[in-house]
PDB file of C-alpha atoms in Angstrom:
ATOM      1  CA  ALA A  99    -106.289-118.351 125.400  1.00  0.00           C
ATOM      2  CA  GLN A 100    -102.711-119.144 123.789  1.00  0.00           C
ATOM      3  CA  SER A 101    -103.055-120.953 120.467  1.00  0.00           C
ATOM      4  CA  VAL A 102    -100.596-121.866 117.481  1.00  0.00           C
ATOM      5  CA  THR A 103    -101.587-122.244 113.971  1.00  0.00           C
ATOM      6  CA  GLN A 104     -99.020-124.258 111.368  1.00  0.00           C
ATOM      7  CA  PRO A 105    -101.531-123.852 108.446  1.00  0.00           C
ATOM      8  CA  ASP A 106     -99.320-126.193 106.412  1.00  0.00           C
ATOM      9  CA  ILE A 107     -99.832-129.819 107.184  1.00  0.00           C
ATOM     10  CA  HIS A 108     -97.484-130.917 104.421  1.00  0.00           C
ATOM     11  CA  ILE A 109     -94.819-129.229 102.074  1.00  0.00           C
ATOM     12  CA  THR A 110     -92.479-130.537  99.284  1.00  0.00           C
ATOM     13  CA  VAL A 111     -89.733-128.368  97.891  1.00  0.00           C
ATOM     14  CA  SER A 112     -86.743-128.846  95.872  1.00  0.00           C
ATOM     15  CA  GLU A 113     -83.396-129.185  97.307  1.00  0.00           C
ATOM     16  CA  GLY A 114     -81.715-125.612  96.726  1.00  0.00           C
ATOM     17  CA  ALA A 115     -84.866-123.853  96.639  1.00  0.00           C
ATOM     18  CA  SER A 116     -85.910-121.544  99.278  1.00  0.00           C
ATOM     19  CA  LEU A 117     -88.465-122.235 102.086  1.00  0.00           C
ATOM     20  CA  GLU A 118     -90.871-120.764 104.274  1.00  0.00           C
ATOM     21  CA  LEU A 119     -92.689-122.126 106.759  1.00  0.00           C
ATOM     22  CA  ARG A 120     -95.658-120.426 108.156  1.00  0.00           C
ATOM     23  CA  CYS A 121     -96.671-119.905 111.854  1.00  0.00           C
ATOM     24  CA  ASN A 122     -99.814-117.998 113.659  1.00  0.00           C
ATOM     25  CA  TYR A 123    -100.043-117.354 117.036  1.00  0.00           C
ATOM     26  CA  SER A 124    -102.444-116.117 119.455  1.00  0.00           C
ATOM     27  CA  TYR A 125    -101.242-114.501 122.820  1.00  0.00           C
ATOM     28  CA  GLY A 126    -102.225-111.604 124.807  1.00  0.00           C
ATOM     29  CA  ALA A 127     -99.321-110.395 125.623  1.00  0.00           C
ATOM     30  CA  THR A 128     -95.582-110.115 124.215  1.00  0.00           C
ATOM     31  CA  PRO A 129     -94.955-113.777 122.899  1.00  0.00           C
ATOM     32  CA  TYR A 130     -92.047-115.618 123.122  1.00  0.00           C
ATOM     33  CA  LEU A 131     -91.837-117.668 120.154  1.00  0.00           C
ATOM     34  CA  PHE A 132     -89.739-121.085 119.225  1.00  0.00           C
ATOM     35  CA  TRP A 133     -89.330-123.081 116.235  1.00  0.00           C
ATOM     36  CA  TYR A 134     -88.326-126.837 116.779  1.00  0.00           C
ATOM     37  CA  VAL A 135     -87.300-129.501 114.227  1.00  0.00           C
ATOM     38  CA  GLN A 136     -87.967-133.471 114.853  1.00  0.00           C
ATOM     39  CA  SER A 137     -86.276-135.919 112.594  1.00  0.00           C
ATOM     40  CA  PRO A 138     -88.380-139.204 112.300  1.00  0.00           C
ATOM     41  CA  GLY A 139     -88.194-141.422 115.700  1.00  0.00           C
ATOM     42  CA  GLN A 140     -86.228-138.615 117.247  1.00  0.00           C
ATOM     43  CA  GLY A 141     -86.992-135.542 120.113  1.00  0.00           C
ATOM     44  CA  LEU A 142     -87.152-132.193 119.141  1.00  0.00           C
ATOM     45  CA  GLN A 143     -84.347-129.730 118.553  1.00  0.00           C
ATOM     46  CA  LEU A 144     -84.256-125.851 119.051  1.00  0.00           C
ATOM     47  CA  LEU A 145     -83.792-123.847 115.973  1.00  0.00           C
ATOM     48  CA  LEU A 146     -84.233-120.647 117.022  1.00  0.00           C
ATOM     49  CA  LYS A 147     -86.289-118.556 119.414  1.00  0.00           C
ATOM     50  CA  TYR A 148     -87.658-114.934 119.616  1.00  0.00           C
ATOM     51  CA  PHE A 149     -87.832-112.979 123.035  1.00  0.00           C
ATOM     52  CA  SER A 150     -87.791-109.278 122.388  1.00  0.00           C
ATOM     53  CA  GLY A 151     -85.625-107.171 120.183  1.00  0.00           C
ATOM     54  CA  ASP A 152     -84.632-107.369 116.443  1.00  0.00           C
ATOM     55  CA  THR A 153     -87.739-109.041 114.794  1.00  0.00           C
ATOM     56  CA  LEU A 154     -85.515-111.024 112.262  1.00  0.00           C
ATOM     57  CA  VAL A 155     -83.741-113.963 114.425  1.00  0.00           C
ATOM     58  CA  GLN A 156     -81.391-116.211 113.125  1.00  0.00           C
ATOM     59  CA  GLY A 157     -80.718-119.875 113.969  1.00  0.00           C
ATOM     60  CA  ILE A 158     -78.872-123.086 113.700  1.00  0.00           C
ATOM     61  CA  LYS A 159     -78.646-125.126 110.321  1.00  0.00           C
ATOM     62  CA  GLY A 160     -79.116-121.820 108.262  1.00  0.00           C
ATOM     63  CA  PHE A 161     -82.608-121.048 109.406  1.00  0.00           C
ATOM     64  CA  GLU A 162     -84.021-117.825 110.386  1.00  0.00           C
ATOM     65  CA  ALA A 163     -87.561-116.401 111.517  1.00  0.00           C
ATOM     66  CA  GLU A 164     -89.508-113.171 111.408  1.00  0.00           C
ATOM     67  CA  PHE A 165     -91.585-111.853 113.960  1.00  0.00           C
ATOM     68  CA  LYS A 166     -94.420-109.712 113.059  1.00  0.00           C
ATOM     69  CA  ARG A 167     -96.623-108.321 115.724  1.00  0.00           C
ATOM     70  CA  SER A 168     -99.037-107.121 113.095  1.00  0.00           C
ATOM     71  CA  GLN A 169     -99.689-110.064 111.645  1.00  0.00           C
ATOM     72  CA  SER A 170     -99.286-112.348 114.804  1.00  0.00           C
ATOM     73  CA  SER A 171     -96.709-114.524 112.570  1.00  0.00           C
ATOM     74  CA  PHE A 172     -93.371-116.036 113.307  1.00  0.00           C
ATOM     75  CA  ASN A 173     -92.355-117.852 109.864  1.00  0.00           C
ATOM     76  CA  LEU A 174     -89.546-119.577 109.532  1.00  0.00           C
ATOM     77  CA  ARG A 175     -87.137-119.388 106.303  1.00  0.00           C
ATOM     78  CA  LYS A 176     -84.193-120.841 104.813  1.00  0.00           C
ATOM     79  CA  PRO A 177     -82.909-119.691 101.587  1.00  0.00           C
ATOM     80  CA  SER A 178     -81.469-122.609 100.092  1.00  0.00           C
ATOM     81  CA  VAL A 179     -83.142-126.266 101.381  1.00  0.00           C
ATOM     82  CA  HIS A 180     -80.753-129.296 101.691  1.00  0.00           C
ATOM     83  CA  TRP A 181     -81.863-132.968 101.806  1.00  0.00           C
ATOM     84  CA  SER A 182     -81.140-133.105 105.401  1.00  0.00           C
ATOM     85  CA  ASP A 183     -83.714-130.695 106.127  1.00  0.00           C
ATOM     86  CA  ALA A 184     -86.492-133.103 105.561  1.00  0.00           C
ATOM     87  CA  ALA A 185     -88.105-133.254 108.887  1.00  0.00           C
ATOM     88  CA  GLU A 186     -91.329-132.167 110.781  1.00  0.00           C
ATOM     89  CA  TYR A 187     -90.856-128.434 112.159  1.00  0.00           C
ATOM     90  CA  PHE A 188     -92.662-127.277 114.971  1.00  0.00           C
ATOM     91  CA  CYS A 189     -93.824-123.741 116.015  1.00  0.00           C
ATOM     92  CA  ALA A 190     -94.396-122.921 119.831  1.00  0.00           C
ATOM     93  CA  VAL A 191     -95.280-120.069 121.846  1.00  0.00           C
ATOM     94  CA  GLY A 192     -94.235-119.761 125.813  1.00  0.00           C
ATOM     95  CA  GLY A 193     -97.423-119.357 127.687  1.00  0.00           C
ATOM     96  CA  ARG A 194     -98.066-119.168 131.349  1.00  0.00           C
ATOM     97  CA  TYR A 195     -99.905-122.339 132.923  1.00  0.00           C
ATOM     98  CA  GLY A 196    -101.440-122.088 136.500  1.00  0.00           C
ATOM     99  CA  GLY A 197     -98.755-119.631 137.873  1.00  0.00           C
ATOM    100  CA  ALA A 198     -95.204-119.519 136.991  1.00  0.00           C
ATOM    101  CA  THR A 199     -93.997-121.999 134.734  1.00  0.00           C
ATOM    102  CA  ASN A 200     -92.678-122.534 131.568  1.00  0.00           C
ATOM    103  CA  LYS A 201     -95.361-123.991 129.482  1.00  0.00           C
ATOM    104  CA  LEU A 202     -95.030-124.415 125.676  1.00  0.00           C
ATOM    105  CA  ILE A 203     -98.049-124.478 123.711  1.00  0.00           C
ATOM    106  CA  PHE A 204     -97.128-126.455 120.319  1.00  0.00           C
ATOM    107  CA  GLY A 205     -98.656-125.887 116.290  1.00  0.00           C
ATOM    108  CA  THR A 206     -99.434-129.200 115.126  1.00  0.00           C
ATOM    109  CA  GLY A 207     -96.246-129.501 113.037  1.00  0.00           C
ATOM    110  CA  THR A 208     -95.478-129.131 109.194  1.00  0.00           C
ATOM    111  CA  LEU A 209     -93.906-132.431 107.740  1.00  0.00           C
ATOM    112  CA  LEU A 210     -91.377-131.046 105.161  1.00  0.00           C
ATOM    113  CA  ALA A 211     -90.125-133.435 102.242  1.00  0.00           C
ATOM    114  CA  VAL A 212     -87.270-132.444  99.931  1.00  0.00           C
ATOM    115  CA  GLN A 213     -86.945-133.348  96.411  1.00  0.00           C
ATOM    116  CA  PRO A 214     -83.624-134.144  94.761  1.00  0.00           C
TER     117      PRO A 214
ATOM    118  CA  ASP B 201     -72.367-134.258 127.487  1.00  0.00           C
ATOM    119  CA  GLY B 202     -75.338-133.162 129.011  1.00  0.00           C
ATOM    120  CA  GLY B 203     -78.641-134.143 127.720  1.00  0.00           C
ATOM    121  CA  ILE B 204     -81.734-136.155 128.613  1.00  0.00           C
ATOM    122  CA  THR B 205     -81.803-140.027 128.362  1.00  0.00           C
ATOM    123  CA  GLN B 206     -85.347-141.678 127.895  1.00  0.00           C
ATOM    124  CA  SER B 207     -85.680-145.274 128.112  1.00  0.00           C
ATOM    125  CA  PRO B 208     -86.647-147.621 126.616  1.00  0.00           C
ATOM    126  CA  LYS B 209     -86.518-146.640 123.239  1.00  0.00           C
ATOM    127  CA  TYR B 210     -89.591-148.908 122.100  1.00  0.00           C
ATOM    128  CA  LEU B 211     -92.025-150.105 124.812  1.00  0.00           C
ATOM    129  CA  PHE B 212     -94.934-152.775 124.587  1.00  0.00           C
ATOM    130  CA  ARG B 213     -97.927-153.250 127.165  1.00  0.00           C
ATOM    131  CA  LYS B 214    -100.114-155.828 127.364  1.00  0.00           C
ATOM    132  CA  GLU B 215    -104.043-155.049 128.121  1.00  0.00           C
ATOM    133  CA  GLY B 216    -104.256-154.114 132.140  1.00  0.00           C
ATOM    134  CA  GLN B 217    -100.770-153.581 132.934  1.00  0.00           C
ATOM    135  CA  ASN B 218     -98.976-150.787 134.091  1.00  0.00           C
ATOM    136  CA  VAL B 219     -95.749-149.683 132.447  1.00  0.00           C
ATOM    137  CA  THR B 220     -92.950-146.778 133.726  1.00  0.00           C
ATOM    138  CA  LEU B 221     -91.348-144.662 131.311  1.00  0.00           C
ATOM    139  CA  SER B 222     -87.701-143.578 132.023  1.00  0.00           C
ATOM    140  CA  CYS B 223     -86.362-139.595 132.073  1.00  0.00           C
ATOM    141  CA  GLU B 224     -83.000-139.023 133.211  1.00  0.00           C
ATOM    142  CA  GLN B 225     -81.265-135.349 133.014  1.00  0.00           C
ATOM    143  CA  ASN B 226     -78.046-134.173 133.783  1.00  0.00           C
ATOM    144  CA  LEU B 227     -78.588-130.613 132.861  1.00  0.00           C
ATOM    145  CA  ASN B 228     -78.950-129.406 136.168  1.00  0.00           C
ATOM    146  CA  HIS B 229     -82.538-128.468 135.073  1.00  0.00           C
ATOM    147  CA  ASP B 230     -85.167-127.679 137.773  1.00  0.00           C
ATOM    148  CA  ALA B 231     -88.071-128.328 135.731  1.00  0.00           C
ATOM    149  CA  MET B 232     -89.066-131.326 133.431  1.00  0.00           C
ATOM    150  CA  TYR B 233     -92.153-132.139 131.456  1.00  0.00           C
ATOM    151  CA  TRP B 234     -93.858-134.962 129.797  1.00  0.00           C
ATOM    152  CA  TYR B 235     -95.529-134.853 126.497  1.00  0.00           C
ATOM    153  CA  ARG B 236     -97.574-137.107 124.371  1.00  0.00           C
ATOM    154  CA  GLN B 237     -97.173-137.211 120.396  1.00  0.00           C
ATOM    155  CA  ASP B 238     -99.492-138.310 118.262  1.00  0.00           C
ATOM    156  CA  PRO B 239     -99.679-137.679 114.047  1.00  0.00           C
ATOM    157  CA  GLY B 240    -101.361-134.661 113.218  1.00  0.00           C
ATOM    158  CA  GLN B 241    -101.873-133.467 116.895  1.00  0.00           C
ATOM    159  CA  GLY B 242     -98.737-132.185 118.025  1.00  0.00           C
ATOM    160  CA  LEU B 243     -97.259-132.257 121.406  1.00  0.00           C
ATOM    161  CA  ARG B 244     -99.771-132.669 124.312  1.00  0.00           C
ATOM    162  CA  LEU B 245     -98.578-131.741 128.148  1.00  0.00           C
ATOM    163  CA  ILE B 246     -98.996-134.976 130.441  1.00  0.00           C
ATOM    164  CA  TYR B 247     -97.430-133.629 133.467  1.00  0.00           C
ATOM    165  CA  TYR B 248     -94.951-131.020 134.429  1.00  0.00           C
ATOM    166  CA  SER B 249     -92.488-130.857 137.615  1.00  0.00           C
ATOM    167  CA  GLN B 250     -90.697-127.031 138.649  1.00  0.00           C
ATOM    168  CA  ILE B 251     -88.986-128.530 141.420  1.00  0.00           C
ATOM    169  CA  VAL B 252     -88.303-131.881 143.422  1.00  0.00           C
ATOM    170  CA  ASN B 253     -91.141-133.472 145.076  1.00  0.00           C
ATOM    171  CA  ASP B 254     -93.704-131.133 143.413  1.00  0.00           C
ATOM    172  CA  PHE B 255     -95.558-131.883 139.940  1.00  0.00           C
ATOM    173  CA  GLN B 256     -98.673-130.626 138.349  1.00  0.00           C
ATOM    174  CA  LYS B 257    -101.132-132.033 135.720  1.00  0.00           C
ATOM    175  CA  GLY B 258    -100.950-130.843 132.201  1.00  0.00           C
ATOM    176  CA  ASP B 259    -103.920-130.952 129.789  1.00  0.00           C
ATOM    177  CA  ILE B 260    -104.100-135.065 129.462  1.00  0.00           C
ATOM    178  CA  ALA B 261    -103.227-136.099 132.770  1.00  0.00           C
ATOM    179  CA  GLU B 262    -106.055-139.091 133.086  1.00  0.00           C
ATOM    180  CA  GLY B 263    -104.383-142.441 133.119  1.00  0.00           C
ATOM    181  CA  TYR B 264    -100.971-141.342 134.097  1.00  0.00           C
ATOM    182  CA  SER B 265     -98.814-140.688 136.655  1.00  0.00           C
ATOM    183  CA  VAL B 266     -95.340-139.499 137.809  1.00  0.00           C
ATOM    184  CA  SER B 267     -92.911-138.567 140.722  1.00  0.00           C
ATOM    185  CA  ARG B 268     -89.985-136.364 141.029  1.00  0.00           C
ATOM    186  CA  GLU B 269     -87.862-137.837 143.888  1.00  0.00           C
ATOM    187  CA  LYS B 270     -84.611-136.607 142.390  1.00  0.00           C
ATOM    188  CA  LYS B 271     -84.051-133.428 140.387  1.00  0.00           C
ATOM    189  CA  GLU B 272     -82.375-135.845 137.725  1.00  0.00           C
ATOM    190  CA  SER B 273     -85.078-138.094 136.948  1.00  0.00           C
ATOM    191  CA  PHE B 274     -89.071-137.791 136.284  1.00  0.00           C
ATOM    192  CA  PRO B 275     -90.527-141.132 135.658  1.00  0.00           C
ATOM    193  CA  LEU B 276     -93.795-141.454 133.953  1.00  0.00           C
ATOM    194  CA  THR B 277     -96.296-144.260 134.646  1.00  0.00           C
ATOM    195  CA  VAL B 278     -98.816-145.279 132.012  1.00  0.00           C
ATOM    196  CA  THR B 279    -101.801-146.918 134.048  1.00  0.00           C
ATOM    197  CA  SER B 280    -104.178-149.484 132.825  1.00  0.00           C
ATOM    198  CA  ALA B 281    -106.641-146.581 133.009  1.00  0.00           C
ATOM    199  CA  GLN B 282    -105.440-145.119 129.956  1.00  0.00           C
ATOM    200  CA  LYS B 283    -107.157-146.409 127.164  1.00  0.00           C
ATOM    201  CA  ASN B 284    -105.427-145.404 124.079  1.00  0.00           C
ATOM    202  CA  PRO B 285    -101.486-145.524 125.271  1.00  0.00           C
ATOM    203  CA  THR B 286    -100.207-146.140 122.063  1.00  0.00           C
ATOM    204  CA  ALA B 287     -98.196-142.978 121.199  1.00  0.00           C
ATOM    205  CA  PHE B 288     -94.726-141.322 121.065  1.00  0.00           C
ATOM    206  CA  TYR B 289     -93.785-139.946 124.352  1.00  0.00           C
ATOM    207  CA  LEU B 290     -91.204-137.187 125.083  1.00  0.00           C
ATOM    208  CA  CYS B 291     -89.440-135.796 128.205  1.00  0.00           C
ATOM    209  CA  ALA B 292     -88.287-132.453 128.157  1.00  0.00           C
ATOM    210  CA  SER B 293     -86.544-130.208 130.691  1.00  0.00           C
ATOM    211  CA  SER B 294     -85.835-126.400 131.240  1.00  0.00           C
ATOM    212  CA  ILE B 295     -84.067-123.956 133.792  1.00  0.00           C
ATOM    213  CA  ALA B 296     -87.386-122.854 135.904  1.00  0.00           C
ATOM    214  CA  GLY B 297     -88.048-119.182 136.303  1.00  0.00           C
ATOM    215  CA  HIS B 298     -91.037-117.104 136.569  1.00  0.00           C
ATOM    216  CA  GLY B 299     -91.188-116.348 132.941  1.00  0.00           C
ATOM    217  CA  HIS B 300     -91.993-118.662 129.896  1.00  0.00           C
ATOM    218  CA  ASP B 301     -88.765-117.726 127.874  1.00  0.00           C
ATOM    219  CA  GLN B 302     -86.875-120.687 128.810  1.00  0.00           C
ATOM    220  CA  PRO B 303     -86.588-123.002 125.673  1.00  0.00           C
ATOM    221  CA  GLN B 304     -87.148-126.712 126.443  1.00  0.00           C
ATOM    222  CA  HIS B 305     -84.550-129.660 125.756  1.00  0.00           C
ATOM    223  CA  PHE B 306     -85.883-132.924 124.581  1.00  0.00           C
ATOM    224  CA  GLY B 307     -85.129-136.649 124.915  1.00  0.00           C
ATOM    225  CA  ASP B 308     -85.307-138.751 121.885  1.00  0.00           C
ATOM    226  CA  GLY B 309     -88.750-140.472 123.087  1.00  0.00           C
ATOM    227  CA  THR B 310     -90.124-143.691 123.922  1.00  0.00           C
ATOM    228  CA  ARG B 311     -92.573-145.083 121.554  1.00  0.00           C
ATOM    229  CA  LEU B 312     -95.553-147.022 123.307  1.00  0.00           C
ATOM    230  CA  SER B 313     -97.474-150.057 121.713  1.00  0.00           C
ATOM    231  CA  ILE B 314    -100.013-152.176 122.724  1.00  0.00           C
ATOM    232  CA  LEU B 315     -99.684-155.737 122.373  1.00  0.00           C
TER     233      LEU B 315
END
């Protein structure tokens, strides 16, 4: 069965420091992988997605993620964090569910706090 | 601008009462979804619909019902059978297809609380 694990429930970084949020997935075939960000009381916004090809994908807001098949990982990175990046981040894998549909399986999220 | 509108933003339910959450999209998407979000549990799929007049149960459908009479609209009813309805509810839509590579677009959510 497909699953997504985000090992870090909560992370605190200083503004200007680099960031890496971890995501591990379990999926039998080539996965379709996504990172979403959620600000408090808001919906989810797509940061980036991986389908195939180059394993390093660029997203919005200066984020990037690297797909590593050997490690079943899709970690999210940003070289320099801004205070506005404080939010909750969700990794998701696209999976098949009872036929042809676009079910997303979400991790439990990582809450990012940014210190001044 | 195209997007997904959920209303109301906050909703209160009395014991034994059914309440309906609205979700409207103008993205011309065929597929729509309802998720429930609880702290520390991520998002769990309640119902989804790939096309008008058709919908399927997700992982936690008990105590919920939906309809899909129009492409743009996918309302969710939280029935009195749902014993723990307090949560943040998110509606999403996507281009339907036979793959699972289509990103979903989300509304801003409805927070439901019990009085």
